[in-house]
């Protein structure tokens, strides 16, 4: 791990709400993550009730970088080009990180309190997704963690080709029929976690 990379114990907001503990395995290949050494990503879609103090979980998973790459390969060329264009125009990852690092703000909640693209605060949002990069039991500060607000996610989905949307739909169906904890969470509907 890069010496300049600051890490902390994975905070509760990035835990698995279904089990109440940290994510253990990759949703796709089931590789051990929390007790392992490979880098991985956590993604959660939430409906916050004014803050991250109370929210319901729409979906959540952890995925190893290898599987995350294979998910990316499902995107068509035009979708990928559109996405890259969009993020280049709208997001300055470097500024996002540099500002917080300059203030020595390694509070992960500060990193996810405003949408990376629109800068809207979590307290104004009906829906958002949060992302973290982790290794073992540590959250690694890089361009992650960050939050993307619901309206921005809708814009991003509109950039995807019909072909890519079909692929992603099929993938989602496969996942939902797959690991049981994911399925159970979706079936049981939103919950509130305080
Ligand atoms: Zn995996």
Coordinates of C-alpha atoms and ligand atoms in Angstrom, one line a residue:
X1 CA 0.0 0.0 0.0
X2 CA 1.2 3.5 -0.9
X3 CA 2.7 5.2 2.2
X4 CA 0.8 8.4 1.5
X5 CA -2.5 6.7 1.6
X6 CA -4.4 7.3 4.7
X7 CA -6.6 4.5 6.0
X8 CA -9.1 4.1 8.8
X9 CA -11.2 1.2 10.1
X10 CA -14.2 0.9 7.8
X11 CA -16.9 3.1 9.3
X12 CA -20.4 1.9 10.0
X13 CA -22.0 3.7 7.1
X14 CA -20.0 1.3 4.8
X15 CA -21.0 -1.8 6.7
X16 CA -23.5 -4.3 5.4
X17 CA -26.9 -3.3 6.7
X18 CA -28.3 -6.7 6.1
X19 CA -25.9 -8.4 8.5
X20 CA -25.1 -5.3 10.6
X21 CA -21.4 -6.1 10.3
X22 CA -18.6 -5.4 7.7
X23 CA -19.0 -6.9 4.2
X24 CA -17.2 -10.2 4.2
X25 CA -17.1 -11.5 0.6
X26 CA -17.1 -10.3 -3.0
X27 CA -20.7 -10.5 -4.3
X28 CA -19.6 -12.1 -7.5
X29 CA -16.6 -14.5 -6.9
X30 CA -17.2 -14.8 -3.1
X31 CA -13.5 -14.1 -2.4
X32 CA -12.9 -13.3 1.2
X33 CA -12.5 -9.5 1.4
X34 CA -12.6 -8.4 5.1
X35 CA -10.1 -11.0 6.2
X36 CA -8.2 -10.8 2.9
X37 CA -5.6 -8.5 1.3
X38 CA -7.1 -7.6 -2.1
X39 CA -8.4 -4.1 -2.8
X40 CA -12.2 -3.9 -3.2
X41 CA -15.0 -1.5 -3.6
X42 CA -18.2 -1.0 -1.6
X43 CA -21.3 0.5 -3.2
X44 CA -24.5 1.3 -1.3
X45 CA -27.7 2.9 -2.6
X46 CA -29.6 4.7 0.2
X47 CA -32.6 6.8 0.9
X48 CA -31.3 9.2 3.6
X49 CA -33.7 10.7 6.0
X50 CA -32.0 14.1 6.3
X51 CA -28.6 12.6 7.1
X52 CA -26.7 9.3 7.3
X53 CA -28.0 8.9 10.9
X54 CA -31.1 7.3 9.6
X55 CA -31.6 5.8 6.1
X56 CA -33.1 2.9 4.3
X57 CA -30.9 0.7 2.1
X58 CA -32.0 0.1 -1.5
X59 CA -29.0 -2.2 -2.3
X60 CA -25.5 -2.7 -1.1
X61 CA -22.5 -4.9 -2.0
X62 CA -18.8 -5.3 -1.9
X63 CA -16.9 -6.4 -5.1
X64 CA -13.2 -7.2 -5.6
X65 CA -11.4 -5.1 -8.2
X66 CA -11.1 -8.0 -10.6
X67 CA -14.9 -8.5 -10.7
X68 CA -15.5 -4.7 -10.8
X69 CA -13.4 -4.6 -13.9
X70 CA -15.4 -7.4 -15.5
X71 CA -18.6 -5.5 -14.6
X72 CA -17.1 -2.5 -16.4
X73 CA -16.5 -4.6 -19.5
X74 CA -20.2 -5.0 -19.8
X75 CA -20.5 -1.4 -20.9
X76 CA -20.6 -0.8 -24.6
X77 CA -17.9 1.4 -26.2
X78 CA -20.3 4.3 -26.7
X79 CA -21.6 4.0 -23.1
X80 CA -18.1 4.0 -21.8
X81 CA -17.1 7.0 -23.9
X82 CA -20.2 8.9 -22.8
X83 CA -19.5 8.2 -19.1
X84 CA -15.9 9.2 -19.3
X85 CA -16.9 12.4 -21.1
X86 CA -19.5 13.2 -18.5
X87 CA -17.2 12.7 -15.5
X88 CA -14.4 14.6 -17.2
X89 CA -16.7 17.6 -17.7
X90 CA -18.4 17.5 -14.3
X91 CA -16.1 16.0 -11.7
X92 CA -12.8 17.1 -10.5
X93 CA -11.7 14.1 -8.4
X94 CA -8.4 15.8 -7.7
X95 CA -9.9 19.0 -6.3
X96 CA -12.4 16.9 -4.2
X97 CA -9.6 15.0 -2.6
X98 CA -7.0 17.9 -2.4
X99 CA -9.4 20.2 -0.5
X100 CA -10.1 17.5 2.2
X101 CA -6.6 16.4 2.4
X102 CA -5.3 20.0 2.8
X103 CA -7.7 20.4 5.7
X104 CA -6.5 17.1 7.1
X105 CA -10.2 16.0 7.1
X106 CA -10.0 12.3 7.2
X107 CA -13.5 12.0 8.5
X108 CA -15.2 9.8 5.9
X109 CA -18.6 11.5 6.6
X110 CA -17.1 14.7 5.3
X111 CA -16.1 13.0 2.1
X112 CA -19.6 11.8 1.4
X113 CA -21.7 14.7 2.7
X114 CA -22.0 16.4 -0.7
X115 CA -22.6 14.9 -4.1
X116 CA -19.3 14.7 -6.0
X117 CA -20.9 16.1 -9.2
X118 CA -23.7 18.5 -8.1
X119 CA -22.3 19.4 -4.6
X120 CA -25.9 19.0 -3.2
X121 CA -25.9 18.0 0.5
X122 CA -27.1 14.7 1.7
X123 CA -29.8 16.5 3.7
X124 CA -31.4 17.7 0.4
X125 CA -31.5 14.2 -1.2
X126 CA -34.2 11.6 -1.4
X127 CA -31.7 9.0 -2.8
X128 CA -28.0 8.7 -3.2
X129 CA -25.2 6.2 -3.7
X130 CA -22.0 6.0 -1.7
X131 CA -18.7 4.4 -2.7
X132 CA -15.6 3.4 -0.8
X133 CA -12.4 1.7 -1.7
X134 CA -11.2 -0.7 0.9
X135 CA -8.5 -3.3 1.7
X136 CA -9.1 -5.9 4.4
X137 CA -10.7 -4.1 7.4
X138 CA -9.5 -0.6 6.2
X139 CA -11.1 2.1 4.2
X140 CA -8.5 3.7 1.9
X141 CA -8.7 7.4 1.1
X142 CA -8.1 8.0 -2.6
X143 CA -10.5 9.6 -5.0
X144 CA -12.9 7.5 -2.7
X145 CA -14.9 7.7 -0.6
X146 CA -17.6 9.8 -2.4
X147 CA -21.3 10.2 -2.9
X148 CA -23.4 10.6 -6.0
X149 CA -26.9 12.1 -5.7
X150 CA -30.0 10.5 -7.2
X151 CA -30.6 13.1 -9.8
X152 CA -27.0 12.8 -11.1
X153 CA -27.3 9.0 -11.2
X154 CA -30.5 9.4 -13.4
X155 CA -28.5 11.6 -15.7
X156 CA -25.7 9.0 -15.9
X157 CA -28.1 6.2 -16.7
X158 CA -29.4 8.3 -19.6
X159 CA -25.9 8.2 -21.0
X160 CA -25.9 4.5 -21.3
X161 CA -26.8 2.8 -24.6
X162 CA -29.8 0.5 -24.8
X163 CA -27.4 -2.4 -25.3
X164 CA -25.6 -1.6 -22.0
X165 CA -28.9 -1.1 -20.1
X166 CA -30.0 -4.6 -21.2
X167 CA -26.7 -6.1 -20.1
X168 CA -26.9 -4.4 -16.7
X169 CA -30.5 -5.5 -16.2
X170 CA -29.5 -9.1 -17.0
X171 CA -26.6 -8.8 -14.6
X172 CA -28.8 -7.5 -11.8
X173 CA -31.3 -10.3 -12.3
X174 CA -28.4 -12.8 -12.1
X175 CA -27.1 -11.2 -8.9
X176 CA -30.6 -11.1 -7.4
X177 CA -31.1 -14.8 -8.1
X178 CA -27.6 -15.4 -6.7
X179 CA -26.2 -14.6 -3.3
X180 CA -29.0 -15.0 -0.8
X181 CA -28.2 -12.0 1.5
X182 CA -28.6 -9.7 -1.5
X183 CA -31.8 -11.4 -2.5
X184 CA -33.2 -11.2 1.0
X185 CA -32.3 -7.6 1.4
X186 CA -34.2 -6.7 -1.8
X187 CA -37.1 -8.9 -0.9
X188 CA -37.4 -7.5 2.6
X189 CA -37.5 -4.0 1.2
X190 CA -36.1 -0.8 2.8
X191 CA -35.1 -0.8 6.4
X192 CA -34.2 2.0 8.7
X193 CA -30.8 2.0 10.4
X194 CA -30.0 4.4 13.1
Ligands
LIG1 ZN1 -14.7 -10.9 -7.0

